[in-house]
Amino acid sequence: MAYAAPLADYISSAMTASIRQGDRADDSRRHGAEIAALAGIKPSERVADFLPGGGYWTRIFSGIVGPEGKVLDIWPAGMVAPGSKGETRMKALVGAPGLENVAAVPDDLAHLTLPAPVDVFFTSQNLHDLPTPFLGNVNITAFSKNVFDLLKPGGRFVVIDHVAAPGTGLSETNTLHRIDPAIAKKAILSAGFSLKFESKLLSNPEDDHHLKVFDPAIRGKTDQFIFVFTKPDL
C-alpha cells in the first residue's frame, strides 16, 4: 500500500515545527509524514515510540498528538542507566521546548508496562533486535502479546524493519540486522493481531538483502517493510 491522499493539516504542521529543523533533510528518505498518516496518528492520541533513538519519530508524533496527547518513549532500562549515553539521549527528548508532551519510560522488555493504554505502539528498525543478545533474546510473539495488552481496543501496532532474504527467518537478525518479513508477520499475528495493511513505501528492489544494514553501500537505502496491525475492537 502506497500513500497518495493529501496530508492532514495536523501532520503538515508537525512536519514544519521548529523542533524538527535538524530532521528535515531525512524526510524524503524516511517518508515521515506519509508513514505517520499510514499509522493513522491523530491529535489527542497516546503513542508509544519503542526505542526512539535520536527522536526522529518522537518529534513528529509529538507535533501531531499535540498538547492533549502524549508520546511515551520506551527504552530498555539497562540502556538508559544513570550516567550512561543512553540516559543522555533519553533525557534530551523529554520536556524540551516543543516536546512538553513527551515522557520517558525505562522498562523491562520482557514485561512492558505503561501508565495507561495507548492508541498506537510504533517501532522502526528495532523488531529484529528483540531476539538477539543486544535486547536480551526476547521472543517476538511474547513481546507482541505484551504490546497487544498495552493497546486500546482498535489500537495499532506499527512495525518498520529491514528486509532479510526470504526463508532466512531470524538467522540474520544479529549479523546483518535484518528479519524475514514473513517470520515477523507470523509472530505478530500469533499474538492476536490482525494485519490491517502492509506498505511498500520504503521498499528498494536494488537491495539484494545480503549486506549488513550498516554497510556504506546500502546504509539509509535498505529495503524495508511497513506493517500496520490492529487489535480487534471489543
PDB file of N, CA and C in Angstrom, residues 4 9 21 31 78 81 87 92 95 98 102 105 119 121 129 137 153 179 199:
ATOM      1  N   ALA A   4      -1.164   8.139  -1.075  1.00  0.00           N
ATOM      2  CA  ALA A   4      -1.328   9.164  -2.097  1.00  0.00           C
ATOM      3  C   ALA A   4      -2.284  10.279  -1.675  1.00  0.00           C
ATOM      4  N   ASP A   9      -3.843  18.573   7.904  1.00  0.00           N
ATOM      5  CA  ASP A   9      -3.156  19.789   8.336  1.00  0.00           C
ATOM      6  C   ASP A   9      -2.305  19.542   9.576  1.00  0.00           C
ATOM      7  N   GLN A  21      13.846  21.061  12.792  1.00  0.00           N
ATOM      8  CA  GLN A  21      14.711  21.682  11.795  1.00  0.00           C
ATOM      9  C   GLN A  21      15.859  20.754  11.378  1.00  0.00           C
ATOM     10  N   HIS A  31      10.254   9.247   4.706  1.00  0.00           N
ATOM     11  CA  HIS A  31       8.806   9.344   4.477  1.00  0.00           C
ATOM     12  C   HIS A  31       8.040   9.521   5.795  1.00  0.00           C
ATOM     13  N   GLY A  78      18.170  -1.092  31.049  1.00  0.00           N
ATOM     14  CA  GLY A  78      19.619  -1.222  31.090  1.00  0.00           C
ATOM     15  C   GLY A  78      20.347  -0.299  30.136  1.00  0.00           C
ATOM     16  N   ALA A  81      20.729   3.467  31.907  1.00  0.00           N
ATOM     17  CA  ALA A  81      21.168   3.501  33.304  1.00  0.00           C
ATOM     18  C   ALA A  81      21.740   4.874  33.640  1.00  0.00           C
ATOM     19  N   GLU A  87      21.045   7.374  28.746  1.00  0.00           N
ATOM     20  CA  GLU A  87      20.272   8.269  29.610  1.00  0.00           C
ATOM     21  C   GLU A  87      20.291   9.699  29.061  1.00  0.00           C
ATOM     22  N   ALA A  92      17.167  14.033  26.546  1.00  0.00           N
ATOM     23  CA  ALA A  92      17.129  15.096  25.540  1.00  0.00           C
ATOM     24  C   ALA A  92      15.776  15.169  24.840  1.00  0.00           C
ATOM     25  N   GLY A  95      10.505  16.911  27.643  1.00  0.00           N
ATOM     26  CA  GLY A  95      10.267  18.214  28.225  1.00  0.00           C
ATOM     27  C   GLY A  95      10.949  19.387  27.559  1.00  0.00           C
ATOM     28  N   GLY A  98       8.776  22.419  22.786  1.00  0.00           N
ATOM     29  CA  GLY A  98       8.186  21.726  21.639  1.00  0.00           C
ATOM     30  C   GLY A  98       7.953  20.256  21.888  1.00  0.00           C
ATOM     31  N   VAL A 102       6.069  14.755  25.799  1.00  0.00           N
ATOM     32  CA  VAL A 102       6.853  13.517  25.687  1.00  0.00           C
ATOM     33  C   VAL A 102       7.308  13.078  27.079  1.00  0.00           C
ATOM     34  N   VAL A 105       9.931   6.258  29.353  1.00  0.00           N
ATOM     35  CA  VAL A 105       9.529   5.076  30.112  1.00  0.00           C
ATOM     36  C   VAL A 105      10.649   4.045  30.040  1.00  0.00           C
ATOM     37  N   ASP A 119      -3.007   4.351  21.981  1.00  0.00           N
ATOM     38  CA  ASP A 119      -3.685   4.182  20.697  1.00  0.00           C
ATOM     39  C   ASP A 119      -2.778   3.524  19.664  1.00  0.00           C
ATOM     40  N   PHE A 121       1.279   1.759  19.095  1.00  0.00           N
ATOM     41  CA  PHE A 121       2.604   1.316  19.538  1.00  0.00           C
ATOM     42  C   PHE A 121       3.445   1.222  18.275  1.00  0.00           C
ATOM     43  N   ASP A 129      16.001  -6.675  16.546  1.00  0.00           N
ATOM     44  CA  ASP A 129      16.914  -6.747  17.682  1.00  0.00           C
ATOM     45  C   ASP A 129      16.347  -7.541  18.856  1.00  0.00           C
ATOM     46  N   ASN A 137      17.446 -11.376  24.012  1.00  0.00           N
ATOM     47  CA  ASN A 137      16.840 -12.578  23.420  1.00  0.00           C
ATOM     48  C   ASN A 137      15.340 -12.675  23.718  1.00  0.00           C
ATOM     49  N   PRO A 153      -8.561  -1.126  22.625  1.00  0.00           N
ATOM     50  CA  PRO A 153      -9.265  -1.846  21.553  1.00  0.00           C
ATOM     51  C   PRO A 153      -9.263  -1.015  20.268  1.00  0.00           C
ATOM     52  N   ILE A 179      15.439  -8.983   9.130  1.00  0.00           N
ATOM     53  CA  ILE A 179      14.493 -10.019   9.522  1.00  0.00           C
ATOM     54  C   ILE A 179      13.589 -10.367   8.348  1.00  0.00           C
ATOM     55  N   SER A 199       2.810  -1.839   3.530  1.00  0.00           N
ATOM     56  CA  SER A 199       3.151  -0.812   2.550  1.00  0.00           C
ATOM     57  C   SER A 199       4.539  -1.051   1.978  1.00  0.00           C
TER      58      SER A 199
END
